[in-house]
mmCIF file of C-alpha atoms and ligand atoms in Angstrom:
data_model
loop_
_atom_site.group_PDB
_atom_site.id
_atom_site.type_symbol
_atom_site.label_atom_id
_atom_site.label_comp_id
_atom_site.label_asym_id
_atom_site.label_seq_id
_atom_site.Cartn_x
_atom_site.Cartn_y
_atom_site.Cartn_z
ATOM 1 C CA UNK A 125 49.068 3.277 17.857
ATOM 2 C CA UNK A 126 47.917 0.951 20.642
ATOM 3 C CA UNK A 127 46.403 3.709 22.687
ATOM 4 C CA UNK A 128 43.894 4.734 20.024
ATOM 5 C CA UNK A 129 40.527 3.323 21.023
ATOM 6 C CA UNK A 130 37.788 2.926 18.459
ATOM 7 C CA UNK A 131 34.126 2.224 19.205
ATOM 8 C CA UNK A 132 32.504 0.335 16.332
ATOM 9 C CA UNK A 133 28.709 0.589 16.080
ATOM 10 C CA UNK A 134 26.155 -1.587 14.307
ATOM 11 C CA UNK A 135 28.611 -4.437 13.901
ATOM 12 C CA UNK A 136 27.785 -7.859 12.529
ATOM 13 C CA UNK A 137 29.961 -10.992 12.566
ATOM 14 C CA UNK A 138 31.257 -10.293 9.046
ATOM 15 C CA UNK A 139 32.403 -6.780 10.120
ATOM 16 C CA UNK A 140 34.206 -8.205 13.119
ATOM 17 C CA UNK A 141 35.942 -10.853 10.984
ATOM 18 C CA UNK A 142 37.188 -8.478 8.340
ATOM 19 C CA UNK A 143 38.191 -5.689 10.753
ATOM 20 C CA UNK A 144 39.974 -8.069 13.130
ATOM 21 C CA UNK A 145 41.936 -9.517 10.218
ATOM 22 C CA UNK A 146 42.933 -6.079 8.957
ATOM 23 C CA UNK A 147 43.600 -4.662 12.419
ATOM 24 C CA UNK A 148 46.423 -7.149 12.964
ATOM 25 C CA UNK A 149 48.443 -4.705 10.810
ATOM 26 C CA UNK A 150 47.263 -1.586 12.654
ATOM 27 C CA UNK A 151 46.980 -2.591 16.303
ATOM 28 C CA UNK A 152 44.066 -0.321 17.265
ATOM 29 C CA UNK A 153 42.119 -1.047 20.425
ATOM 30 C CA UNK A 154 38.704 -1.842 18.941
ATOM 31 C CA UNK A 155 35.461 -2.480 20.788
ATOM 32 C CA UNK A 156 32.535 -3.756 18.746
ATOM 33 C CA UNK A 157 28.973 -2.833 19.666
ATOM 34 C CA UNK A 158 25.948 -4.442 18.043
ATOM 35 C CA UNK A 159 23.856 -1.346 18.738
ATOM 36 C CA UNK A 160 23.419 1.349 16.151
ATOM 37 C CA UNK A 161 24.763 4.736 17.166
ATOM 38 C CA UNK A 162 21.894 7.088 18.007
ATOM 39 C CA UNK A 163 20.633 9.337 20.827
ATOM 40 C CA UNK A 164 20.027 6.332 23.070
ATOM 41 C CA UNK A 165 23.363 4.584 22.572
ATOM 42 C CA UNK A 166 25.793 7.466 22.191
ATOM 43 C CA UNK A 167 27.024 7.137 25.794
ATOM 44 C CA UNK A 168 28.723 3.859 24.774
ATOM 45 C CA UNK A 169 31.285 6.050 22.972
ATOM 46 C CA UNK A 170 32.614 7.566 26.214
ATOM 47 C CA UNK A 171 36.324 6.915 26.681
ATOM 48 C CA UNK A 172 37.073 6.281 22.984
ATOM 49 C CA UNK A 173 39.107 8.404 20.557
ATOM 50 C CA UNK A 174 37.158 7.538 17.426
ATOM 51 C CA UNK A 175 33.847 6.041 16.398
ATOM 52 C CA UNK A 176 33.311 3.862 13.363
ATOM 53 C CA UNK A 177 29.784 3.755 11.940
ATOM 54 C CA UNK A 178 27.764 2.363 9.046
ATOM 55 C CA UNK A 179 24.843 3.431 6.854
ATOM 56 C CA UNK A 180 22.042 3.295 9.420
ATOM 57 C CA UNK A 181 23.796 4.862 12.394
ATOM 58 C CA UNK A 182 22.251 8.226 13.133
ATOM 59 C CA UNK A 183 24.854 11.004 13.349
ATOM 60 C CA UNK A 184 22.385 13.773 14.161
ATOM 61 C CA UNK A 185 23.106 17.072 15.903
ATOM 62 C CA UNK A 186 22.561 15.683 19.419
ATOM 63 C CA UNK A 187 24.761 12.640 18.801
ATOM 64 C CA UNK A 188 27.528 14.792 17.349
ATOM 65 C CA UNK A 189 27.346 17.213 20.276
ATOM 66 C CA UNK A 190 27.702 14.317 22.723
ATOM 67 C CA UNK A 191 30.572 12.735 20.757
ATOM 68 C CA UNK A 192 32.383 16.087 20.824
ATOM 69 C CA UNK A 193 31.818 16.390 24.575
ATOM 70 C CA UNK A 194 33.296 12.898 25.039
ATOM 71 C CA UNK A 195 36.438 14.027 23.196
ATOM 72 C CA UNK A 196 35.862 11.914 20.085
ATOM 73 C CA UNK A 197 37.891 13.519 17.300
ATOM 74 C CA UNK A 198 36.868 11.540 14.292
ATOM 75 C CA UNK A 199 33.825 9.750 12.893
ATOM 76 C CA UNK A 200 34.979 7.067 10.462
ATOM 77 C CA UNK A 201 32.186 5.988 8.140
ATOM 78 C CA UNK A 202 32.827 2.483 6.842
ATOM 79 C CA UNK A 203 30.710 3.225 3.771
ATOM 80 C CA UNK A 204 30.624 5.591 0.790
ATOM 81 C CA UNK A 205 27.286 7.394 1.368
ATOM 82 C CA UNK A 206 27.191 10.030 4.109
ATOM 83 C CA UNK A 207 23.573 11.221 4.184
ATOM 84 C CA UNK A 208 23.233 10.035 7.806
ATOM 85 C CA UNK A 209 25.618 12.706 9.125
ATOM 86 C CA UNK A 210 24.651 16.253 10.142
ATOM 87 C CA UNK A 211 27.689 17.977 8.640
ATOM 88 C CA UNK A 212 26.634 21.385 9.833
ATOM 89 C CA UNK A 213 26.785 20.091 13.410
ATOM 90 C CA UNK A 214 30.093 18.316 12.751
ATOM 91 C CA UNK A 215 31.810 21.324 11.194
ATOM 92 C CA UNK A 216 34.480 22.713 13.501
ATOM 93 C CA UNK A 217 33.710 20.031 16.060
ATOM 94 C CA UNK A 218 34.604 16.640 14.722
ATOM 95 C CA UNK A 219 36.202 15.272 11.560
ATOM 96 C CA UNK A 220 34.293 12.892 9.304
ATOM 97 C CA UNK A 221 35.973 10.463 6.912
ATOM 98 C CA UNK A 222 34.512 7.794 4.661
ATOM 99 C CA UNK A 223 35.493 5.027 2.242
ATOM 100 C CA UNK A 224 34.683 6.577 -1.128
ATOM 101 C CA UNK A 225 35.199 3.670 -3.497
ATOM 102 C CA UNK A 226 35.694 0.352 -1.765
ATOM 103 C CA UNK A 227 34.101 -1.463 -4.655
ATOM 104 C CA UNK A 228 31.897 0.368 -7.107
ATOM 105 C CA UNK A 229 31.946 -2.937 -9.035
ATOM 106 C CA UNK A 230 30.052 -4.672 -6.230
ATOM 107 C CA UNK A 231 27.208 -2.140 -6.376
ATOM 108 C CA UNK A 232 27.087 -1.907 -10.169
ATOM 109 C CA UNK A 233 27.043 -5.705 -10.463
ATOM 110 C CA UNK A 234 24.232 -5.942 -7.902
ATOM 111 C CA UNK A 235 22.206 -3.415 -9.915
ATOM 112 C CA UNK A 236 22.659 -5.666 -12.947
ATOM 113 C CA UNK A 237 21.698 -8.701 -10.853
ATOM 114 C CA UNK A 238 18.416 -7.029 -9.926
ATOM 115 C CA UNK A 239 17.737 -6.042 -13.560
ATOM 116 C CA UNK A 240 18.356 -9.507 -14.962
ATOM 117 C CA UNK A 241 16.484 -11.309 -12.209
ATOM 118 C CA UNK A 242 13.436 -9.039 -12.560
ATOM 119 C CA UNK A 243 13.449 -9.131 -16.332
ATOM 120 C CA UNK A 244 13.675 -12.941 -16.574
ATOM 121 C CA UNK A 245 11.644 -13.557 -13.385
ATOM 122 C CA UNK A 246 14.402 -15.664 -11.821
ATOM 123 C CA UNK A 247 12.914 -15.175 -8.342
ATOM 124 C CA UNK A 248 9.728 -16.899 -9.550
ATOM 125 C CA UNK A 249 11.406 -19.539 -11.739
ATOM 126 C CA UNK A 250 13.583 -20.656 -8.823
ATOM 127 C CA UNK A 251 10.582 -21.546 -6.680
ATOM 128 C CA UNK A 252 8.651 -23.117 -9.548
ATOM 129 C CA UNK A 253 11.329 -25.609 -10.545
ATOM 130 C CA UNK A 254 12.047 -26.498 -6.893
ATOM 131 C CA UNK A 255 8.371 -27.460 -6.727
ATOM 132 C CA UNK A 256 8.649 -29.572 -9.899
ATOM 133 C CA UNK A 257 6.620 -26.926 -11.722
ATOM 134 C CA UNK A 258 8.270 -26.576 -15.124
ATOM 135 C CA UNK A 259 5.597 -24.328 -16.616
ATOM 136 C CA UNK A 260 6.972 -21.054 -17.997
ATOM 137 C CA UNK A 261 3.707 -19.091 -18.227
ATOM 138 C CA UNK A 262 4.149 -15.645 -16.731
ATOM 139 C CA UNK A 263 7.946 -15.698 -16.966
ATOM 140 C CA UNK A 264 8.149 -13.722 -20.217
ATOM 141 C CA UNK A 265 10.991 -11.199 -20.285
ATOM 142 C CA UNK A 266 12.441 -8.830 -22.892
ATOM 143 C CA UNK A 267 15.745 -8.581 -24.785
ATOM 144 C CA UNK A 268 17.895 -5.928 -23.189
ATOM 145 C CA UNK A 269 19.723 -5.588 -26.501
ATOM 146 C CA UNK A 270 18.904 -2.178 -28.024
ATOM 147 C CA UNK A 271 16.618 -1.154 -25.152
ATOM 148 C CA UNK A 272 17.354 2.131 -23.385
ATOM 149 C CA UNK A 273 18.790 2.402 -19.907
ATOM 150 C CA UNK A 274 18.655 5.682 -18.005
ATOM 151 C CA UNK A 275 21.395 6.152 -15.416
ATOM 152 C CA UNK A 276 20.888 8.889 -12.834
ATOM 153 C CA UNK A 277 24.350 9.696 -11.528
ATOM 154 C CA UNK A 278 27.486 8.990 -13.570
ATOM 155 C CA UNK A 279 29.927 8.735 -10.689
ATOM 156 C CA UNK A 280 32.028 5.694 -9.857
ATOM 157 C CA UNK A 281 29.130 3.219 -9.717
ATOM 158 C CA UNK A 282 27.146 4.776 -12.584
ATOM 159 C CA UNK A 283 30.164 4.585 -14.917
ATOM 160 C CA UNK A 284 30.757 0.881 -14.269
ATOM 161 C CA UNK A 285 27.070 0.194 -14.711
ATOM 162 C CA UNK A 286 27.124 1.997 -18.073
ATOM 163 C CA UNK A 287 30.116 -0.078 -19.229
ATOM 164 C CA UNK A 288 28.281 -3.296 -18.353
ATOM 165 C CA UNK A 289 25.038 -2.176 -20.009
ATOM 166 C CA UNK A 290 26.923 -1.202 -23.168
ATOM 167 C CA UNK A 291 28.088 -4.832 -23.189
ATOM 168 C CA UNK A 292 24.416 -5.768 -23.657
ATOM 169 C CA UNK A 293 24.417 -3.260 -26.550
ATOM 170 C CA UNK A 294 21.867 -1.086 -24.808
ATOM 171 C CA UNK A 295 21.401 2.594 -25.574
ATOM 172 C CA UNK A 296 22.355 4.549 -22.466
ATOM 173 C CA UNK A 297 21.006 7.947 -21.420
ATOM 174 C CA UNK A 298 22.363 9.620 -18.309
ATOM 175 C CA UNK A 299 21.882 12.705 -16.230
ATOM 176 C CA UNK A 300 24.256 14.276 -13.771
ATOM 177 C CA UNK A 301 24.844 17.924 -12.827
ATOM 178 C CA UNK A 302 28.538 17.275 -13.583
ATOM 179 C CA UNK A 303 28.667 16.665 -17.330
ATOM 180 C CA UNK A 304 31.748 14.778 -18.510
ATOM 181 C CA UNK A 305 31.681 14.916 -22.317
ATOM 182 C CA UNK A 306 34.903 12.931 -22.644
ATOM 183 C CA UNK A 307 33.419 10.132 -20.584
ATOM 184 C CA UNK A 308 30.211 10.142 -22.603
ATOM 185 C CA UNK A 309 32.212 9.814 -25.821
ATOM 186 C CA UNK A 310 34.473 7.132 -24.407
ATOM 187 C CA UNK A 311 31.632 4.988 -23.036
ATOM 188 C CA UNK A 312 29.120 5.818 -25.747
ATOM 189 C CA UNK A 313 26.232 7.291 -23.746
ATOM 190 C CA UNK A 314 24.299 10.557 -24.000
ATOM 191 C CA UNK A 315 23.744 13.164 -21.289
ATOM 192 C CA UNK A 316 20.118 14.344 -21.310
ATOM 193 C CA UNK A 317 17.752 16.285 -19.051
ATOM 194 C CA UNK A 318 16.092 14.257 -16.285
ATOM 195 C CA UNK A 319 12.610 14.554 -17.846
ATOM 196 C CA UNK A 320 13.883 13.192 -21.159
ATOM 197 C CA UNK A 321 15.596 10.298 -19.392
ATOM 198 C CA UNK A 322 12.422 9.526 -17.436
ATOM 199 C CA UNK A 323 10.189 9.386 -20.488
ATOM 200 C CA UNK A 324 12.587 7.522 -22.804
ATOM 201 C CA UNK A 325 14.163 4.791 -20.667
ATOM 202 C CA UNK A 326 13.082 1.162 -20.416
ATOM 203 C CA UNK A 327 15.199 0.652 -17.300
ATOM 204 C CA UNK A 328 16.155 3.438 -14.887
ATOM 205 C CA UNK A 329 18.859 3.101 -12.266
ATOM 206 C CA UNK A 330 19.422 5.522 -9.380
ATOM 207 C CA UNK A 331 23.126 5.975 -8.704
ATOM 208 C CA UNK A 332 23.345 9.452 -7.206
ATOM 209 C CA UNK A 333 23.839 10.429 -3.571
ATOM 210 C CA UNK A 334 20.942 11.329 -1.305
ATOM 211 C CA UNK A 335 20.888 15.013 -0.443
ATOM 212 C CA UNK A 336 18.331 17.818 -0.290
ATOM 213 C CA UNK A 337 18.191 18.097 -4.085
ATOM 214 C CA UNK A 338 17.794 14.363 -4.734
ATOM 215 C CA UNK A 339 15.364 13.538 -1.900
ATOM 216 C CA UNK A 340 12.284 11.953 -3.553
ATOM 217 C CA UNK A 341 13.777 12.552 -6.979
ATOM 218 C CA UNK A 342 11.357 9.864 -8.104
ATOM 219 C CA UNK A 343 7.955 11.023 -6.901
ATOM 220 C CA UNK A 344 4.349 11.151 -8.087
ATOM 221 C CA UNK A 345 5.148 13.821 -10.676
ATOM 222 C CA UNK A 346 8.261 12.113 -12.081
ATOM 223 C CA UNK A 347 6.480 8.742 -12.146
ATOM 224 C CA UNK A 348 3.774 10.320 -14.339
ATOM 225 C CA UNK A 349 6.514 11.044 -16.922
ATOM 226 C CA UNK A 350 7.840 7.472 -17.077
ATOM 227 C CA UNK A 351 7.546 5.190 -20.063
ATOM 228 C CA UNK A 352 4.761 2.700 -19.191
ATOM 229 C CA UNK A 353 6.148 -0.565 -17.850
ATOM 230 C CA UNK A 354 9.592 0.845 -16.990
ATOM 231 C CA UNK A 355 11.861 -1.050 -14.616
ATOM 232 C CA UNK A 356 13.242 1.000 -11.713
ATOM 233 C CA UNK A 357 16.434 -0.004 -9.916
ATOM 234 C CA UNK A 358 17.518 1.714 -6.719
ATOM 235 C CA UNK A 359 20.822 0.778 -5.159
ATOM 236 C CA UNK A 360 21.480 4.410 -4.140
ATOM 237 C CA UNK A 361 19.546 5.400 -1.031
ATOM 238 C CA UNK A 362 15.936 4.674 -0.068
ATOM 239 C CA UNK A 363 14.770 8.281 0.047
ATOM 240 C CA UNK A 364 15.723 8.915 -3.579
ATOM 241 C CA UNK A 365 12.328 7.297 -4.177
ATOM 242 C CA UNK A 366 8.997 8.280 -2.626
ATOM 243 C CA UNK A 367 7.945 4.746 -1.690
ATOM 244 C CA UNK A 368 4.225 5.528 -1.492
ATOM 245 C CA UNK A 369 4.345 6.987 -5.021
ATOM 246 C CA UNK A 370 6.311 3.907 -6.159
ATOM 247 C CA UNK A 371 3.585 1.638 -4.764
ATOM 248 C CA UNK A 372 0.910 3.654 -6.623
ATOM 249 C CA UNK A 373 3.039 3.416 -9.783
ATOM 250 C CA UNK A 374 3.289 -0.359 -9.393
ATOM 251 C CA UNK A 375 -0.450 -0.681 -8.741
ATOM 252 C CA UNK A 376 -1.317 1.354 -11.843
ATOM 253 C CA UNK A 377 1.261 -0.704 -13.850
ATOM 254 C CA UNK A 378 3.050 2.499 -14.917
ATOM 255 C CA UNK A 379 6.056 0.881 -13.262
ATOM 256 C CA UNK A 380 6.585 -2.637 -14.617
ATOM 257 C CA UNK A 381 9.153 -3.806 -12.051
ATOM 258 C CA UNK A 382 11.257 -2.481 -9.198
ATOM 259 C CA UNK A 383 14.566 -3.739 -7.865
ATOM 260 C CA UNK A 384 15.346 -2.124 -4.542
ATOM 261 C CA UNK A 385 18.431 -2.603 -2.423
ATOM 262 C CA UNK A 386 17.543 0.326 -0.191
ATOM 263 C CA UNK A 387 14.352 1.541 1.444
ATOM 264 C CA UNK A 388 13.380 4.869 2.995
ATOM 265 C CA UNK A 389 12.734 3.418 6.436
ATOM 266 C CA UNK A 390 15.310 0.646 6.254
ATOM 267 C CA UNK A 391 17.263 1.548 9.372
ATOM 268 C CA UNK A 392 15.005 -0.416 11.706
ATOM 269 C CA UNK A 393 14.785 -3.545 9.571
ATOM 270 C CA UNK A 394 17.673 -4.001 7.162
ATOM 271 C CA UNK A 395 20.560 -6.198 8.321
ATOM 272 C CA UNK A 396 18.287 -7.741 10.992
ATOM 273 C CA UNK A 397 16.314 -11.022 11.110
ATOM 274 C CA UNK A 398 12.562 -10.427 11.462
ATOM 275 C CA UNK A 399 11.588 -13.845 10.116
ATOM 276 C CA UNK A 400 9.750 -14.833 13.305
ATOM 277 C CA UNK A 401 8.219 -11.436 13.936
ATOM 278 C CA UNK A 402 5.439 -9.229 12.679
ATOM 279 C CA UNK A 403 6.851 -6.310 10.720
ATOM 280 C CA UNK A 404 4.853 -3.227 11.678
ATOM 281 C CA UNK A 405 5.863 -1.193 8.601
ATOM 282 C CA UNK A 406 2.845 -1.469 6.280
ATOM 283 C CA UNK A 407 4.657 0.200 3.379
ATOM 284 C CA UNK A 408 7.503 -2.289 3.497
ATOM 285 C CA UNK A 409 5.169 -5.262 3.767
ATOM 286 C CA UNK A 410 3.017 -3.904 0.898
ATOM 287 C CA UNK A 411 6.115 -3.619 -1.275
ATOM 288 C CA UNK A 412 6.913 -7.257 -0.573
ATOM 289 C CA UNK A 413 3.521 -8.397 -1.902
ATOM 290 C CA UNK A 414 4.301 -7.374 -5.490
ATOM 291 C CA UNK A 415 5.445 -10.221 -7.755
ATOM 292 C CA UNK A 416 7.444 -7.709 -9.808
ATOM 293 C CA UNK A 417 9.446 -6.277 -6.897
ATOM 294 C CA UNK A 418 12.712 -7.711 -5.655
ATOM 295 C CA UNK A 419 13.933 -6.233 -2.415
ATOM 296 C CA UNK A 420 17.409 -6.936 -1.082
ATOM 297 C CA UNK A 421 18.439 -5.534 2.265
ATOM 298 C CA UNK A 422 21.264 -3.163 1.418
ATOM 299 C CA UNK A 423 23.570 -5.917 0.247
ATOM 300 C CA UNK A 424 24.818 -4.343 -2.997
ATOM 301 C CA UNK A 425 28.172 -3.567 -1.362
ATOM 302 C CA UNK A 426 28.512 -7.033 0.154
ATOM 303 C CA UNK A 427 31.390 -8.787 -1.605
ATOM 304 C CA UNK A 428 34.595 -10.213 -0.179
ATOM 305 C CA UNK A 429 36.637 -7.606 -2.019
ATOM 306 C CA UNK A 430 34.495 -4.748 -0.738
ATOM 307 C CA UNK A 431 34.670 -5.920 2.888
ATOM 308 C CA UNK A 432 38.453 -6.160 2.652
ATOM 309 C CA UNK A 433 38.745 -2.691 1.111
ATOM 310 C CA UNK A 434 36.315 -1.170 3.625
ATOM 311 C CA UNK A 435 38.340 -2.482 6.566
ATOM 312 C CA UNK A 436 41.664 -1.462 5.077
ATOM 313 C CA UNK A 437 40.661 2.080 4.073
ATOM 314 C CA UNK A 438 38.698 2.755 7.280
ATOM 315 C CA UNK A 439 41.650 1.829 9.472
ATOM 316 C CA UNK A 440 44.049 3.746 7.205
ATOM 317 C CA UNK A 441 41.769 6.807 7.410
ATOM 318 C CA UNK A 442 41.949 6.654 11.205
ATOM 319 C CA UNK A 443 45.692 6.004 11.236
ATOM 320 C CA UNK A 444 46.371 8.924 8.894
ATOM 321 C CA UNK A 445 44.127 11.213 10.896
ATOM 322 C CA UNK A 446 46.027 10.595 14.118
ATOM 323 C CA UNK A 447 49.509 10.233 12.605
ATOM 324 C CA UNK A 448 49.972 12.442 9.566
ATOM 325 C CA UNK A 449 49.493 15.998 8.510
ATOM 326 C CA UNK A 450 47.731 14.999 5.363
ATOM 327 C CA UNK A 451 44.922 12.560 4.880
ATOM 328 C CA UNK A 452 42.300 11.823 2.324
ATOM 329 C CA UNK A 453 38.645 10.948 2.380
ATOM 330 C CA UNK A 454 37.471 13.719 4.668
ATOM 331 C CA UNK A 455 34.001 15.057 3.992
ATOM 332 C CA UNK A 456 33.769 18.748 4.588
ATOM 333 C CA UNK A 457 30.689 20.806 5.364
ATOM 334 C CA UNK A 458 32.248 23.959 3.958
ATOM 335 C CA UNK A 459 33.106 22.384 0.609
ATOM 336 C CA UNK A 460 29.686 20.701 0.603
ATOM 337 C CA UNK A 461 31.392 17.679 -0.866
ATOM 338 C CA UNK A 462 34.163 15.230 -0.160
ATOM 339 C CA UNK A 463 37.253 17.234 0.649
ATOM 340 C CA UNK A 464 40.799 16.062 -0.017
ATOM 341 C CA UNK A 465 42.694 18.983 1.470
ATOM 342 C CA UNK A 466 45.620 18.451 3.796
ATOM 343 C CA UNK A 467 44.982 19.204 7.416
ATOM 344 C CA UNK A 468 47.055 22.422 7.258
ATOM 345 C CA UNK A 469 45.023 23.928 4.475
ATOM 346 C CA UNK A 470 41.800 22.313 5.549
ATOM 347 C CA UNK A 471 38.531 24.192 5.479
ATOM 348 C CA UNK A 472 38.095 22.681 8.914
ATOM 349 C CA UNK A 473 40.456 24.375 11.361
HETATM 350 P P1 NAI B 167 29.993 9.211 -6.726
HETATM 351 O O1 NAI B 167 30.132 10.366 -5.794
HETATM 352 O O2 NAI B 167 31.193 8.666 -7.400
HETATM 353 O O3 NAI B 167 28.926 9.583 -7.859
HETATM 354 C C1 NAI B 167 27.687 10.160 -7.614
HETATM 355 C C2 NAI B 167 27.306 10.937 -8.864
HETATM 356 O O4 NAI B 167 25.968 11.402 -8.683
HETATM 357 C C3 NAI B 167 28.207 12.163 -9.094
HETATM 358 O O5 NAI B 167 28.695 12.141 -10.416
HETATM 359 C C4 NAI B 167 27.271 13.321 -8.849
HETATM 360 O O6 NAI B 167 27.576 14.471 -9.626
HETATM 361 C C5 NAI B 167 25.926 12.704 -9.259
HETATM 362 N N1 NAI B 167 24.764 13.446 -8.806
HETATM 363 C C6 NAI B 167 24.633 14.273 -7.743
HETATM 364 N N2 NAI B 167 23.403 14.808 -7.724
HETATM 365 C C7 NAI B 167 22.749 14.326 -8.805
HETATM 366 C C8 NAI B 167 21.452 14.529 -9.347
HETATM 367 N N3 NAI B 167 20.580 15.357 -8.778
HETATM 368 N N4 NAI B 167 21.119 13.867 -10.479
HETATM 369 C C9 NAI B 167 22.008 13.051 -11.089
HETATM 370 N N5 NAI B 167 23.249 12.826 -10.617
HETATM 371 C C10 NAI B 167 23.616 13.451 -9.493
HETATM 372 O O7 NAI B 167 29.226 8.089 -5.884
HETATM 373 P P2 NAI B 167 29.177 6.523 -6.154
HETATM 374 O O8 NAI B 167 30.349 5.878 -5.502
HETATM 375 O O9 NAI B 167 28.918 6.279 -7.589
HETATM 376 O O10 NAI B 167 27.893 6.122 -5.279
HETATM 377 C C11 NAI B 167 26.608 6.619 -5.571
HETATM 378 C C12 NAI B 167 25.686 6.346 -4.386
HETATM 379 O O11 NAI B 167 25.495 4.943 -4.247
HETATM 380 C C13 NAI B 167 26.293 6.762 -3.016
HETATM 381 O O12 NAI B 167 26.038 8.120 -2.735
HETATM 382 C C14 NAI B 167 25.575 5.854 -2.046
HETATM 383 O O13 NAI B 167 24.436 6.501 -1.532
HETATM 384 C C15 NAI B 167 25.151 4.663 -2.903
HETATM 385 N N6 NAI B 167 25.822 3.423 -2.490
HETATM 386 C C16 NAI B 167 25.046 2.339 -2.192
HETATM 387 C C17 NAI B 167 25.630 1.157 -1.788
HETATM 388 C C18 NAI B 167 24.816 -0.058 -1.488
HETATM 389 O O14 NAI B 167 25.342 -1.036 -0.895
HETATM 390 N N7 NAI B 167 23.544 -0.108 -1.853
HETATM 391 C C19 NAI B 167 27.086 1.055 -1.614
HETATM 392 C C20 NAI B 167 27.813 2.227 -2.029
HETATM 393 C C21 NAI B 167 27.187 3.376 -2.431
#
């Protein structure tokens, strides 16, 4: 196992801590790079057997071609989403694995955090009381009890979110191309068409993956169908929302509040400290001027439990890839979805 060398990209101190702890059981030779993996930095991967990347590393066609030339056999995503990988380029060249469900609870709970904070204006109340301002004007919220939540995507995160929202005794509408009637009966929600969900929900949460069919799922046209004053929550991926259309929706008050953990152009800014700099992205800075927007920088996953699971499953994925004939968590271009086939019967020969 010692001889397997892994280049980690876009690493922060918390990644290094959790992976070093976990690696004491695996014994991989790990080198951590702060840089994100992209066209400019790909040469850092020379001499390694595997690369480990995160949400804002750019696994485009050129990067994948270079990685293949360097003899890298596996890209290990230490995240669930995989929209940053060109699978067509990877197919037949390099294997791609991910961590499908390190903690759907972390993300669902963060979605709830954004909802509650926006509804009861906790972000404003916090600053008021710290300034000895005990006035509550402008902090009016609404009972979530018996309001309607619309959940777009009833996968692992969406299901947990629904369970929590049912605890508030909310009505829950959902849409997903994969209808699971048993689940809807068990959890007490209704599958509906997207347009119905858009025009009947008081709170909408995006919990589907980003792909060509969900890119800008929420756009000018879909915003026109929303119930006035709706709250939008996006912990999925930034490009599920057309940010310019969102800003117009906020300005016209069609959208009453937005809780965003992801942003279309986040890769340059999120996870970094720009507090002493001028941020050149006018869309991002405009978003931050709204009193009814809370933006968190892709931290929904960030719990102790999730970090532990991410490190464990990522290293297991790599170990199984190099050591066994069967392994899980591969994402396959041919299947167009996560693939759990054994290596012998893999779509990827
Ligand atoms: P999952 O794969 O378990 O569920 C996704 C669901 O979305 C599936 O049921 C799928 O059928 C559905 N879906 C696909 N296309 C759809 C469409 N057009 N409309 C409605 N539903 C659609 O994925 P999981 O674990 O629930 O994660 C969802 C997304 O959350 C991930 O793809 C990832 O992008 C994001 N995520 C964000 C994190 C964060 O820290 N902010 C952390 C982890 C995941």
